[in-house]
Amino acid sequence: QVQLQESGPGLLKPSETLSLTCTVSGDIVDGGTYYWSWIRLPPGKGLEYIGYILYTGITNNNTNYNPSLKSRVTFSVDTSKNQFSLKLTSVTAADTAVYYCARVVRVSGAAHYYFYMDVWGKGTTVTVSS
Amino acid sequence: SYELTQPPSVSVSPGQAARITCSGDALPRKYAYWYQHKSGQAPVLVIYEDTKRPSGIPERFSGSSSGTMATLTISGAQVEDEGDYYCYSTDSSGNLWVFGGGTRVAVL
């Protein structure tokens, strides 16, 4: 059974860098079959896709980021720990949210691929406050 | 940008059908997916590729899609089905991954 567990600091100050890690059990992050993603849920709002990463090698991973966050976000994979991570720079109160990691399935369609998240972690709460 | 629009809330009595809609311009060309989310828990995929139900999801959950609208139906809703439901899809290019604003389902 695949399980994902988020971890990281719960409280940051504005302008700091948020670093979160997702530990995967029951699957391997460098298997090349699944993508790995981050999604967040701000208080009182809906889910927001942050991005995904597919591990393809030490220096050449396939990533996709939400355009609204692209300038501040970076994903990485640590195959030795079977983890993938998120870094979000220059945080503000607007980055306060529950952050989820999730496994992404890629399905081949007639003309293109389809992607969706099939297994999620329980989430970790991040608060940005001075 | 691309948006998926859902009603903020739906209320039904136990045993009645709850229908949640999701509208988006690319839905005629892209699949819709549905997630159930209860506070403090991991979101759960209840419908994928418009109509398919993952193993372990009760048969009372079903999905359909027509034109620019996808619909999640909970037939014979139960109190345990209360929670927030989100549709998910992509824009026509497949590069923008988007969730709807979420619909809170109350069974009372």
PDB file of N, CA, C and O in Angstrom, chain A residues 35 37 39 41 45-49 51-52 64-67 100 104 107 112-123, chain B residues 29-31 33 35 37-38 40-45 48-49 84 86 88 90 92-102:
ATOM      1  N   TYR A  35       4.745  10.342 -11.583  1.00  0.00           N
ATOM      2  CA  TYR A  35       5.188  11.688 -11.283  1.00  0.00           C
ATOM      3  C   TYR A  35       4.831  11.950  -9.826  1.00  0.00           C
ATOM      4  O   TYR A  35       4.019  11.231  -9.227  1.00  0.00           O
ATOM      5  N   SER A  37       3.810  15.158  -7.022  1.00  0.00           N
ATOM      6  CA  SER A  37       3.313  16.527  -7.073  1.00  0.00           C
ATOM      7  C   SER A  37       3.075  17.126  -5.689  1.00  0.00           C
ATOM      8  O   SER A  37       3.053  16.410  -4.673  1.00  0.00           O
ATOM      9  N   ILE A  39       0.353  20.035  -3.862  1.00  0.00           N
ATOM     10  CA  ILE A  39      -0.897  20.787  -3.947  1.00  0.00           C
ATOM     11  C   ILE A  39      -1.093  21.442  -2.587  1.00  0.00           C
ATOM     12  O   ILE A  39      -0.639  20.915  -1.562  1.00  0.00           O
ATOM     13  N   LEU A  41      -3.871  23.856   0.078  1.00  0.00           N
ATOM     14  CA  LEU A  41      -5.240  24.264   0.383  1.00  0.00           C
ATOM     15  C   LEU A  41      -5.192  25.459   1.316  1.00  0.00           C
ATOM     16  O   LEU A  41      -5.046  25.304   2.536  1.00  0.00           O
ATOM     17  N   LYS A  45     -10.290  28.570   1.020  1.00  0.00           N
ATOM     18  CA  LYS A  45     -10.216  28.513  -0.442  1.00  0.00           C
ATOM     19  C   LYS A  45     -10.178  27.065  -0.922  1.00  0.00           C
ATOM     20  O   LYS A  45     -10.258  26.134  -0.113  1.00  0.00           O
ATOM     21  N   GLY A  46     -10.058  26.896  -2.237  1.00  0.00           N
ATOM     22  CA  GLY A  46     -10.003  25.569  -2.817  1.00  0.00           C
ATOM     23  C   GLY A  46      -8.576  25.091  -3.031  1.00  0.00           C
ATOM     24  O   GLY A  46      -7.615  25.818  -2.795  1.00  0.00           O
ATOM     25  N   LEU A  47      -8.464  23.857  -3.502  1.00  0.00           N
ATOM     26  CA  LEU A  47      -7.159  23.269  -3.756  1.00  0.00           C
ATOM     27  C   LEU A  47      -6.437  24.038  -4.869  1.00  0.00           C
ATOM     28  O   LEU A  47      -7.060  24.458  -5.851  1.00  0.00           O
ATOM     29  N   GLU A  48      -5.143  24.167  -4.704  1.00  0.00           N
ATOM     30  CA  GLU A  48      -4.315  24.845  -5.708  1.00  0.00           C
ATOM     31  C   GLU A  48      -3.150  23.940  -6.090  1.00  0.00           C
ATOM     32  O   GLU A  48      -2.361  23.531  -5.225  1.00  0.00           O
ATOM     33  N   TYR A  49      -3.031  23.634  -7.370  1.00  0.00           N
ATOM     34  CA  TYR A  49      -1.934  22.817  -7.871  1.00  0.00           C
ATOM     35  C   TYR A  49      -0.648  23.636  -7.843  1.00  0.00           C
ATOM     36  O   TYR A  49      -0.627  24.780  -8.295  1.00  0.00           O
ATOM     37  N   GLY A  51       2.685  21.968  -8.570  1.00  0.00           N
ATOM     38  CA  GLY A  51       3.527  21.453  -9.636  1.00  0.00           C
ATOM     39  C   GLY A  51       3.820  19.972  -9.475  1.00  0.00           C
ATOM     40  O   GLY A  51       3.349  19.331  -8.539  1.00  0.00           O
ATOM     41  N   TYR A  52       4.623  19.443 -10.422  1.00  0.00           N
ATOM     42  CA  TYR A  52       5.027  18.047 -10.348  1.00  0.00           C
ATOM     43  C   TYR A  52       6.482  17.879 -10.760  1.00  0.00           C
ATOM     44  O   TYR A  52       7.067  18.765 -11.398  1.00  0.00           O
ATOM     45  N   ASN A  64       7.082  20.591 -13.834  1.00  0.00           N
ATOM     46  CA  ASN A  64       6.033  21.487 -14.303  1.00  0.00           C
ATOM     47  C   ASN A  64       5.553  22.272 -13.103  1.00  0.00           C
ATOM     48  O   ASN A  64       5.239  21.668 -12.057  1.00  0.00           O
ATOM     49  N   TYR A  65       5.498  23.573 -13.209  1.00  0.00           N
ATOM     50  CA  TYR A  65       5.083  24.402 -12.088  1.00  0.00           C
ATOM     51  C   TYR A  65       3.887  25.254 -12.474  1.00  0.00           C
ATOM     52  O   TYR A  65       3.764  25.698 -13.618  1.00  0.00           O
ATOM     53  N   ASN A  66       3.035  25.515 -11.500  1.00  0.00           N
ATOM     54  CA  ASN A  66       1.948  26.471 -11.675  1.00  0.00           C
ATOM     55  C   ASN A  66       2.567  27.827 -12.056  1.00  0.00           C
ATOM     56  O   ASN A  66       3.441  28.318 -11.348  1.00  0.00           O
ATOM     57  N   PRO A  67       2.124  28.417 -13.158  1.00  0.00           N
ATOM     58  CA  PRO A  67       2.727  29.689 -13.588  1.00  0.00           C
ATOM     59  C   PRO A  67       2.710  30.771 -12.506  1.00  0.00           C
ATOM     60  O   PRO A  67       3.627  31.597 -12.443  1.00  0.00           O
ATOM     61  N   TYR A 100      -0.081  19.442   0.572  1.00  0.00           N
ATOM     62  CA  TYR A 100      -0.207  18.017   0.330  1.00  0.00           C
ATOM     63  C   TYR A 100       0.789  17.575  -0.738  1.00  0.00           C
ATOM     64  O   TYR A 100       1.012  18.297  -1.722  1.00  0.00           O
ATOM     65  N   VAL A 104       1.288  11.039  -8.954  1.00  0.00           N
ATOM     66  CA  VAL A 104       0.595  11.378 -10.191  1.00  0.00           C
ATOM     67  C   VAL A 104       0.679  10.224 -11.180  1.00  0.00           C
ATOM     68  O   VAL A 104       1.767   9.699 -11.453  1.00  0.00           O
ATOM     69  N   VAL A 107      -1.530   8.669 -18.004  1.00  0.00           N
ATOM     70  CA  VAL A 107      -2.247   7.720 -18.855  1.00  0.00           C
ATOM     71  C   VAL A 107      -2.134   8.181 -20.299  1.00  0.00           C
ATOM     72  O   VAL A 107      -2.343   9.360 -20.596  1.00  0.00           O
ATOM     73  N   HIS A 112      -2.986  12.519 -26.597  1.00  0.00           N
ATOM     74  CA  HIS A 112      -2.088  13.105 -25.604  1.00  0.00           C
ATOM     75  C   HIS A 112      -2.182  12.328 -24.300  1.00  0.00           C
ATOM     76  O   HIS A 112      -2.899  11.331 -24.220  1.00  0.00           O
ATOM     77  N   TYR A 113      -1.385  12.767 -23.340  1.00  0.00           N
ATOM     78  CA  TYR A 113      -1.385  12.123 -22.037  1.00  0.00           C
ATOM     79  C   TYR A 113      -2.402  12.799 -21.111  1.00  0.00           C
ATOM     80  O   TYR A 113      -2.722  13.969 -21.259  1.00  0.00           O
ATOM     81  N   TYR A 114      -2.868  12.017 -20.135  1.00  0.00           N
ATOM     82  CA  TYR A 114      -3.703  12.534 -19.066  1.00  0.00           C
ATOM     83  C   TYR A 114      -2.988  12.287 -17.746  1.00  0.00           C
ATOM     84  O   TYR A 114      -2.374  11.223 -17.557  1.00  0.00           O
ATOM     85  N   PHE A 115      -3.060  13.262 -16.862  1.00  0.00           N
ATOM     86  CA  PHE A 115      -2.393  13.165 -15.570  1.00  0.00           C
ATOM     87  C   PHE A 115      -3.419  13.377 -14.461  1.00  0.00           C
ATOM     88  O   PHE A 115      -4.267  14.274 -14.559  1.00  0.00           O
ATOM     89  N   TYR A 116      -3.311  12.588 -13.408  1.00  0.00           N
ATOM     90  CA  TYR A 116      -4.145  12.842 -12.245  1.00  0.00           C
ATOM     91  C   TYR A 116      -3.476  12.269 -11.006  1.00  0.00           C
ATOM     92  O   TYR A 116      -2.636  11.381 -11.087  1.00  0.00           O
ATOM     93  N   MET A 117      -3.858  12.791  -9.844  1.00  0.00           N
ATOM     94  CA  MET A 117      -3.289  12.372  -8.568  1.00  0.00           C
ATOM     95  C   MET A 117      -4.114  11.229  -7.999  1.00  0.00           C
ATOM     96  O   MET A 117      -5.332  11.351  -7.842  1.00  0.00           O
ATOM     97  N   ASP A 118      -3.464  10.103  -7.726  1.00  0.00           N
ATOM     98  CA  ASP A 118      -4.234   8.954  -7.231  1.00  0.00           C
ATOM     99  C   ASP A 118      -4.042   8.680  -5.741  1.00  0.00           C
ATOM    100  O   ASP A 118      -4.926   8.108  -5.111  1.00  0.00           O
ATOM    101  N   VAL A 119      -2.917   9.048  -5.176  1.00  0.00           N
ATOM    102  CA  VAL A 119      -2.676   8.836  -3.744  1.00  0.00           C
ATOM    103  C   VAL A 119      -2.110  10.126  -3.164  1.00  0.00           C
ATOM    104  O   VAL A 119      -1.189  10.704  -3.743  1.00  0.00           O
ATOM    105  N   TRP A 120      -2.659  10.549  -2.029  1.00  0.00           N
ATOM    106  CA  TRP A 120      -2.263  11.800  -1.389  1.00  0.00           C
ATOM    107  C   TRP A 120      -1.770  11.533   0.028  1.00  0.00           C
ATOM    108  O   TRP A 120      -2.164  10.556   0.669  1.00  0.00           O
ATOM    109  N   GLY A 121      -0.943  12.467   0.512  1.00  0.00           N
ATOM    110  CA  GLY A 121      -0.616  12.476   1.922  1.00  0.00           C
ATOM    111  C   GLY A 121      -1.716  13.172   2.705  1.00  0.00           C
ATOM    112  O   GLY A 121      -2.651  13.725   2.112  1.00  0.00           O
ATOM    113  N   LYS A 122      -1.603  13.159   4.026  1.00  0.00           N
ATOM    114  CA  LYS A 122      -2.626  13.773   4.864  1.00  0.00           C
ATOM    115  C   LYS A 122      -2.447  15.274   4.985  1.00  0.00           C
ATOM    116  O   LYS A 122      -3.343  15.972   5.487  1.00  0.00           O
ATOM    117  N   GLY A 123      -1.323  15.788   4.558  1.00  0.00           N
ATOM    118  CA  GLY A 123      -1.101  17.222   4.556  1.00  0.00           C
ATOM    119  C   GLY A 123      -0.373  17.722   5.790  1.00  0.00           C
ATOM    120  O   GLY A 123      -0.413  17.098   6.855  1.00  0.00           O
TER     121      GLY A 123
ATOM    122  N   ARG B  29     -13.030  18.112 -24.171  1.00  0.00           N
ATOM    123  CA  ARG B  29     -11.822  17.494 -24.714  1.00  0.00           C
ATOM    124  C   ARG B  29     -10.941  16.865 -23.633  1.00  0.00           C
ATOM    125  O   ARG B  29     -10.013  16.102 -23.956  1.00  0.00           O
ATOM    126  N   LYS B  30     -11.212  17.172 -22.381  1.00  0.00           N
ATOM    127  CA  LYS B  30     -10.375  16.689 -21.277  1.00  0.00           C
ATOM    128  C   LYS B  30     -11.228  15.968 -20.240  1.00  0.00           C
ATOM    129  O   LYS B  30     -12.372  16.354 -19.990  1.00  0.00           O
ATOM    130  N   TYR B  31     -10.655  14.954 -19.628  1.00  0.00           N
ATOM    131  CA  TYR B  31     -11.359  14.228 -18.587  1.00  0.00           C
ATOM    132  C   TYR B  31     -11.510  15.071 -17.323  1.00  0.00           C
ATOM    133  O   TYR B  31     -10.702  15.943 -17.034  1.00  0.00           O
ATOM    134  N   TYR B  33     -11.932  14.640 -13.085  1.00  0.00           N
ATOM    135  CA  TYR B  33     -11.646  13.749 -11.971  1.00  0.00           C
ATOM    136  C   TYR B  33     -12.285  14.366 -10.741  1.00  0.00           C
ATOM    137  O   TYR B  33     -12.387  15.594 -10.623  1.00  0.00           O
ATOM    138  N   TYR B  35     -12.462  14.407  -6.371  1.00  0.00           N
ATOM    139  CA  TYR B  35     -11.837  14.052  -5.098  1.00  0.00           C
ATOM    140  C   TYR B  35     -12.774  14.394  -3.945  1.00  0.00           C
ATOM    141  O   TYR B  35     -13.423  15.444  -3.945  1.00  0.00           O
ATOM    142  N   HIS B  37     -12.789  15.207   0.073  1.00  0.00           N
ATOM    143  CA  HIS B  37     -11.849  15.640   1.092  1.00  0.00           C
ATOM    144  C   HIS B  37     -12.581  15.909   2.392  1.00  0.00           C
ATOM    145  O   HIS B  37     -13.497  16.730   2.449  1.00  0.00           O
ATOM    146  N   LYS B  38     -12.168  15.210   3.428  1.00  0.00           N
ATOM    147  CA  LYS B  38     -12.683  15.447   4.770  1.00  0.00           C
ATOM    148  C   LYS B  38     -11.568  16.077   5.594  1.00  0.00           C
ATOM    149  O   LYS B  38     -10.405  15.722   5.461  1.00  0.00           O
ATOM    150  N   GLY B  40      -8.729  17.208   7.798  1.00  0.00           N
ATOM    151  CA  GLY B  40      -7.704  16.466   8.514  1.00  0.00           C
ATOM    152  C   GLY B  40      -7.301  15.158   7.864  1.00  0.00           C
ATOM    153  O   GLY B  40      -6.425  14.453   8.380  1.00  0.00           O
ATOM    154  N   GLN B  41      -7.921  14.855   6.728  1.00  0.00           N
ATOM    155  CA  GLN B  41      -7.615  13.593   6.043  1.00  0.00           C
ATOM    156  C   GLN B  41      -7.027  13.859   4.660  1.00  0.00           C
ATOM    157  O   GLN B  41      -7.110  14.973   4.142  1.00  0.00           O
ATOM    158  N   ALA B  42      -6.447  12.842   4.084  1.00  0.00           N
ATOM    159  CA  ALA B  42      -5.965  12.945   2.717  1.00  0.00           C
ATOM    160  C   ALA B  42      -7.141  12.957   1.753  1.00  0.00           C
ATOM    161  O   ALA B  42      -8.103  12.193   1.941  1.00  0.00           O
ATOM    162  N   PRO B  43      -7.093  13.786   0.727  1.00  0.00           N
ATOM    163  CA  PRO B  43      -8.132  13.710  -0.310  1.00  0.00           C
ATOM    164  C   PRO B  43      -8.148  12.320  -0.939  1.00  0.00           C
ATOM    165  O   PRO B  43      -7.113  11.663  -1.053  1.00  0.00           O
ATOM    166  N   VAL B  44      -9.338  11.905  -1.345  1.00  0.00           N
ATOM    167  CA  VAL B  44      -9.528  10.577  -1.924  1.00  0.00           C
ATOM    168  C   VAL B  44     -10.120  10.703  -3.316  1.00  0.00           C
ATOM    169  O   VAL B  44     -11.113  11.408  -3.514  1.00  0.00           O
ATOM    170  N   LEU B  45      -9.533  10.010  -4.273  1.00  0.00           N
ATOM    171  CA  LEU B  45     -10.054   9.984  -5.640  1.00  0.00           C
ATOM    172  C   LEU B  45     -11.300   9.113  -5.676  1.00  0.00           C
ATOM    173  O   LEU B  45     -11.237   7.929  -5.318  1.00  0.00           O
ATOM    174  N   TYR B  48     -12.459   8.884 -11.764  1.00  0.00           N
ATOM    175  CA  TYR B  48     -11.423   9.309 -12.682  1.00  0.00           C
ATOM    176  C   TYR B  48     -11.878   9.103 -14.129  1.00  0.00           C
ATOM    177  O   TYR B  48     -12.781   8.305 -14.386  1.00  0.00           O
ATOM    178  N   GLU B  49     -11.304   9.839 -15.017  1.00  0.00           N
ATOM    179  CA  GLU B  49     -11.653   9.790 -16.450  1.00  0.00           C
ATOM    180  C   GLU B  49     -13.166   9.866 -16.645  1.00  0.00           C
ATOM    181  O   GLU B  49     -13.769   9.021 -17.327  1.00  0.00           O
ATOM    182  N   ASP B  84     -15.954  17.920   1.504  1.00  0.00           N
ATOM    183  CA  ASP B  84     -15.750  18.788   0.358  1.00  0.00           C
ATOM    184  C   ASP B  84     -15.390  17.946  -0.859  1.00  0.00           C
ATOM    185  O   ASP B  84     -14.599  17.005  -0.750  1.00  0.00           O
ATOM    186  N   TYR B  86     -13.999  18.124  -4.872  1.00  0.00           N
ATOM    187  CA  TYR B  86     -13.302  18.950  -5.853  1.00  0.00           C
ATOM    188  C   TYR B  86     -13.231  18.236  -7.198  1.00  0.00           C
ATOM    189  O   TYR B  86     -12.888  17.042  -7.259  1.00  0.00           O
ATOM    190  N   TYR B  88     -11.267  18.170 -10.875  1.00  0.00           N
ATOM    191  CA  TYR B  88      -9.918  18.475 -11.345  1.00  0.00           C
ATOM    192  C   TYR B  88      -9.850  18.144 -12.833  1.00  0.00           C
ATOM    193  O   TYR B  88     -10.416  17.155 -13.297  1.00  0.00           O
ATOM    194  N   THR B  90      -7.587  19.683 -16.738  1.00  0.00           N
ATOM    195  CA  THR B  90      -6.549  20.545 -17.297  1.00  0.00           C
ATOM    196  C   THR B  90      -7.138  21.425 -18.396  1.00  0.00           C
ATOM    197  O   THR B  90      -8.239  21.178 -18.892  1.00  0.00           O
ATOM    198  N   SER B  92      -6.942  23.035 -22.319  1.00  0.00           N
ATOM    199  CA  SER B  92      -6.860  22.325 -23.590  1.00  0.00           C
ATOM    200  C   SER B  92      -5.445  21.878 -23.930  1.00  0.00           C
ATOM    201  O   SER B  92      -5.255  20.835 -24.550  1.00  0.00           O
ATOM    202  N   SER B  93      -4.452  22.642 -23.526  1.00  0.00           N
ATOM    203  CA  SER B  93      -3.071  22.282 -23.822  1.00  0.00           C
ATOM    204  C   SER B  93      -2.558  21.156 -22.932  1.00  0.00           C
ATOM    205  O   SER B  93      -1.569  20.507 -23.261  1.00  0.00           O
ATOM    206  N   GLY B  94      -3.223  20.946 -21.820  1.00  0.00           N
ATOM    207  CA  GLY B  94      -2.764  19.944 -20.861  1.00  0.00           C
ATOM    208  C   GLY B  94      -1.696  20.446 -19.918  1.00  0.00           C
ATOM    209  O   GLY B  94      -1.259  19.716 -19.023  1.00  0.00           O
ATOM    210  N   ASN B  95      -1.288  21.700 -20.078  1.00  0.00           N
ATOM    211  CA  ASN B  95      -0.200  22.220 -19.261  1.00  0.00           C
ATOM    212  C   ASN B  95      -0.674  22.883 -17.969  1.00  0.00           C
ATOM    213  O   ASN B  95       0.091  22.968 -17.009  1.00  0.00           O
ATOM    214  N   LEU B  96      -1.905  23.365 -17.936  1.00  0.00           N
ATOM    215  CA  LEU B  96      -2.443  23.978 -16.722  1.00  0.00           C
ATOM    216  C   LEU B  96      -3.320  22.969 -16.001  1.00  0.00           C
ATOM    217  O   LEU B  96      -4.341  22.529 -16.529  1.00  0.00           O
ATOM    218  N   TRP B  97      -2.915  22.585 -14.801  1.00  0.00           N
ATOM    219  CA  TRP B  97      -3.673  21.629 -13.998  1.00  0.00           C
ATOM    220  C   TRP B  97      -4.500  22.432 -12.998  1.00  0.00           C
ATOM    221  O   TRP B  97      -3.958  23.215 -12.225  1.00  0.00           O
ATOM    222  N   VAL B  98      -5.803  22.217 -12.983  1.00  0.00           N
ATOM    223  CA  VAL B  98      -6.693  23.106 -12.237  1.00  0.00           C
ATOM    224  C   VAL B  98      -7.704  22.309 -11.419  1.00  0.00           C
ATOM    225  O   VAL B  98      -8.231  21.294 -11.888  1.00  0.00           O
ATOM    226  N   PHE B  99      -7.972  22.805 -10.233  1.00  0.00           N
ATOM    227  CA  PHE B  99      -9.051  22.272  -9.406  1.00  0.00           C
ATOM    228  C   PHE B  99     -10.204  23.256  -9.408  1.00  0.00           C
ATOM    229  O   PHE B  99     -10.008  24.470  -9.488  1.00  0.00           O
ATOM    230  N   GLY B 100     -11.408  22.740  -9.291  1.00  0.00           N
ATOM    231  CA  GLY B 100     -12.549  23.595  -9.054  1.00  0.00           C
ATOM    232  C   GLY B 100     -12.493  24.167  -7.651  1.00  0.00           C
ATOM    233  O   GLY B 100     -11.660  23.752  -6.836  1.00  0.00           O
ATOM    234  N   GLY B 101     -13.354  25.105  -7.367  1.00  0.00           N
ATOM    235  CA  GLY B 101     -13.343  25.764  -6.068  1.00  0.00           C
ATOM    236  C   GLY B 101     -13.830  24.910  -4.917  1.00  0.00           C
ATOM    237  O   GLY B 101     -13.675  25.293  -3.754  1.00  0.00           O
ATOM    238  N   GLY B 102     -14.397  23.749  -5.237  1.00  0.00           N
ATOM    239  CA  GLY B 102     -14.859  22.855  -4.193  1.00  0.00           C
ATOM    240  C   GLY B 102     -16.328  23.040  -3.869  1.00  0.00           C
ATOM    241  O   GLY B 102     -16.853  24.160  -3.923  1.00  0.00           O
TER     242      GLY B 102
END
